[in-house]
XYZ file of N, CA and C in Angstrom:
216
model
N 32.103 -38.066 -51.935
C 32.396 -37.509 -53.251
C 33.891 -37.545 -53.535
N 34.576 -37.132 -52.487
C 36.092 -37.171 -52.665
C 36.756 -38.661 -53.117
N 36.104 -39.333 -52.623
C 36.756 -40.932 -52.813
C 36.200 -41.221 -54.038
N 35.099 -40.771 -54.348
C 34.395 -41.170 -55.717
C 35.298 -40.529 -57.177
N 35.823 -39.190 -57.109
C 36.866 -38.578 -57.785
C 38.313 -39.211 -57.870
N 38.520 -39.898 -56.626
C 39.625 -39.802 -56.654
C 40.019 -41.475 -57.472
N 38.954 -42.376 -57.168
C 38.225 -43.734 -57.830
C 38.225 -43.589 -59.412
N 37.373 -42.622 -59.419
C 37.344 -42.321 -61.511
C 38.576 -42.225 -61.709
N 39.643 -41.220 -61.186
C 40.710 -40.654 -62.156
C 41.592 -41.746 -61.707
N 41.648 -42.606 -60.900
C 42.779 -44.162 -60.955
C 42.038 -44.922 -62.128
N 40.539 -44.868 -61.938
C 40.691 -45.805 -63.062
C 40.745 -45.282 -64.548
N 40.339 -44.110 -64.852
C 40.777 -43.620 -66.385
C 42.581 -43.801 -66.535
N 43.290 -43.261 -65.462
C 44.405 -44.160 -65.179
C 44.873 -45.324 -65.776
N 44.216 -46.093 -65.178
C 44.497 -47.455 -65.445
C 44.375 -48.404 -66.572
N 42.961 -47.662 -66.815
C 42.799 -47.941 -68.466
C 43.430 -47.334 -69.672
N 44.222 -46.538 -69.797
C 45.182 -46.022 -70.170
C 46.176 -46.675 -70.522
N 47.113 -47.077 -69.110
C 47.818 -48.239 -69.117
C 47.781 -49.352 -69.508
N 46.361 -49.811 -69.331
C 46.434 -51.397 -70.060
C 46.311 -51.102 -71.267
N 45.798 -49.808 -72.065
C 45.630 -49.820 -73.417
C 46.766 -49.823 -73.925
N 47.732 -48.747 -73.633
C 49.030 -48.881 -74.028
C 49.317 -50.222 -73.508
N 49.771 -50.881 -72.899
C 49.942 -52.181 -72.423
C 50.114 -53.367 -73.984
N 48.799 -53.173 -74.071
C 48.217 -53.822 -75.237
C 48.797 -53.827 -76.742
N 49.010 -52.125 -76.404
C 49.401 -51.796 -77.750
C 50.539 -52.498 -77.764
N 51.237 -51.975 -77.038
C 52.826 -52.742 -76.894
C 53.021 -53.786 -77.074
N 52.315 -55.169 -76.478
C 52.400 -56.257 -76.925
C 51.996 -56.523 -77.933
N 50.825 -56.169 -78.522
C 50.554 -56.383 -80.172
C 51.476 -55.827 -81.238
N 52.354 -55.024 -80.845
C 52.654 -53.913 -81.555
C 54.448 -55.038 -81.600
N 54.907 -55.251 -80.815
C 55.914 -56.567 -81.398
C 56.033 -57.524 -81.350
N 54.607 -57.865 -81.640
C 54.539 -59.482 -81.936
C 54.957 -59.499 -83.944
N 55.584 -60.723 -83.877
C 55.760 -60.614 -85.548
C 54.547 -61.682 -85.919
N 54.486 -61.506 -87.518
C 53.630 -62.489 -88.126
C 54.629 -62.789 -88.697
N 54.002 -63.751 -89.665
C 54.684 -64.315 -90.929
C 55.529 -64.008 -91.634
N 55.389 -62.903 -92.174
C 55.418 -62.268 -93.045
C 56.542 -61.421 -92.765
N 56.877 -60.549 -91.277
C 57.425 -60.048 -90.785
C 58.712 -60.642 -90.604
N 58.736 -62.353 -90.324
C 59.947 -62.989 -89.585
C 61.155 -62.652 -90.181
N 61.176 -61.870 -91.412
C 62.241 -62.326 -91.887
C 62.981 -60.462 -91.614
N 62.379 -60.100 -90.941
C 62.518 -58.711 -90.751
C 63.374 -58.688 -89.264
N 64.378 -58.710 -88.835
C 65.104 -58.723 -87.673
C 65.269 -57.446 -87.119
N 65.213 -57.195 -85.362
C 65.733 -55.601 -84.953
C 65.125 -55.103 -85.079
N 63.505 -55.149 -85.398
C 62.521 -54.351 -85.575
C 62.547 -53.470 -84.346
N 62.468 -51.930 -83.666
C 61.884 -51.450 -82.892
C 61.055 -51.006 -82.748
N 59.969 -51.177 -81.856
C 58.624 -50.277 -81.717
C 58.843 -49.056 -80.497
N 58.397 -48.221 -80.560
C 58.380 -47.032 -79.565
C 56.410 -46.596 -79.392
N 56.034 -46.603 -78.289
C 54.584 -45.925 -77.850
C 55.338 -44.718 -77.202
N 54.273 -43.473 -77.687
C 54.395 -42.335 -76.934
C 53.314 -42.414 -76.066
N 53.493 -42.484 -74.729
C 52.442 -42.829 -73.811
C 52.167 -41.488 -73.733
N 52.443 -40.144 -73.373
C 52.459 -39.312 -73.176
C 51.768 -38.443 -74.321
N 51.489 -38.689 -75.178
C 50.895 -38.531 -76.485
C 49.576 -39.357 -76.503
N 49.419 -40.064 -76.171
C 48.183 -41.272 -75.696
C 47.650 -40.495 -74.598
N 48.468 -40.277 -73.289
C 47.664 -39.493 -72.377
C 47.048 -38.816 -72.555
N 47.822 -37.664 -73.164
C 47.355 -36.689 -73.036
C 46.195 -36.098 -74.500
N 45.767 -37.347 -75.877
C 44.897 -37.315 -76.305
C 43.712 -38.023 -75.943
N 43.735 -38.255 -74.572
C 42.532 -39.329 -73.929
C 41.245 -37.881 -73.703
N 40.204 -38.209 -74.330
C 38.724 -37.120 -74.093
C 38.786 -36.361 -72.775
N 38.936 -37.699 -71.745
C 38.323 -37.122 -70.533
C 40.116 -36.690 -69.025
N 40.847 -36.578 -69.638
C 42.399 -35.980 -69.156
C 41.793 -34.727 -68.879
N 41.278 -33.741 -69.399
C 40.817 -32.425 -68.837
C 40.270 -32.622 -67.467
N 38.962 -33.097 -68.098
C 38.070 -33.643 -66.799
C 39.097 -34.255 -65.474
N 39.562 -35.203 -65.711
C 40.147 -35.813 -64.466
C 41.261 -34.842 -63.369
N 42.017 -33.834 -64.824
C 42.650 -33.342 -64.123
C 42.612 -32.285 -63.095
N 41.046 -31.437 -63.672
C 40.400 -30.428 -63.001
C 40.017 -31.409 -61.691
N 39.174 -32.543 -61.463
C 38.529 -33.106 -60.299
C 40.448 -33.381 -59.652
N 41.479 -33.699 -60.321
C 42.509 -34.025 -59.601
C 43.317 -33.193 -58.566
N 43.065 -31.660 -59.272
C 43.652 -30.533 -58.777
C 42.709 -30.299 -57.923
N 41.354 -30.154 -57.922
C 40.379 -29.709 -56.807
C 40.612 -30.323 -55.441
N 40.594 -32.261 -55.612
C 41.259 -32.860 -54.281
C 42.202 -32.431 -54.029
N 43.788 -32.450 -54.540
C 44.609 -31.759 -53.999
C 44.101 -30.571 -53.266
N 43.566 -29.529 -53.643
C 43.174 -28.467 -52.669
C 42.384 -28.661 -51.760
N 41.654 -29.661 -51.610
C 41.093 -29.491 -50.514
C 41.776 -30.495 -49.839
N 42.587 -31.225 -50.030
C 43.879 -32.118 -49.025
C 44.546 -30.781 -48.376
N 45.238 -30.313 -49.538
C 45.850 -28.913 -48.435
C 44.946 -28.303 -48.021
N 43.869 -27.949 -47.528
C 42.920 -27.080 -47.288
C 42.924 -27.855 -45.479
């Protein structure tokens, strides 16, 4: 069970990351339309993404439980 917890919350993790990932690269790519627009900056709040992901509660309760029973 422990490895199975600890498996989910790398990969909600991870998928996270590649989403932002994604965003990021889509997010300054220019089109057409755009080119003539120079210095554009984009900013992702990953941390704002995290922490509106559904299941961040969930993971974090199963995250804190392993920790305790590591120290345990």
């Amino acid at each position: 069970m422990k490895a199975y917890i600890q498996k989910s919350t790398i990969s909600m993790l991870i998928k996270i990351f590649l989403i932002c990932s994604c965003l990021l690269i889509f997010a300054t790519g220019q089109t057409k339309a755009e080119s003539d627009l120079s210095g554009k900056i984009v900013y992702v709040d990953l941390w704002a993404i995290f922490n509106a992901h559904p299941d961040k509660a969930v993971a974090e309760i199963e995250l804190n439980q392993l920790a305790q029973s590591m120290q345990a």
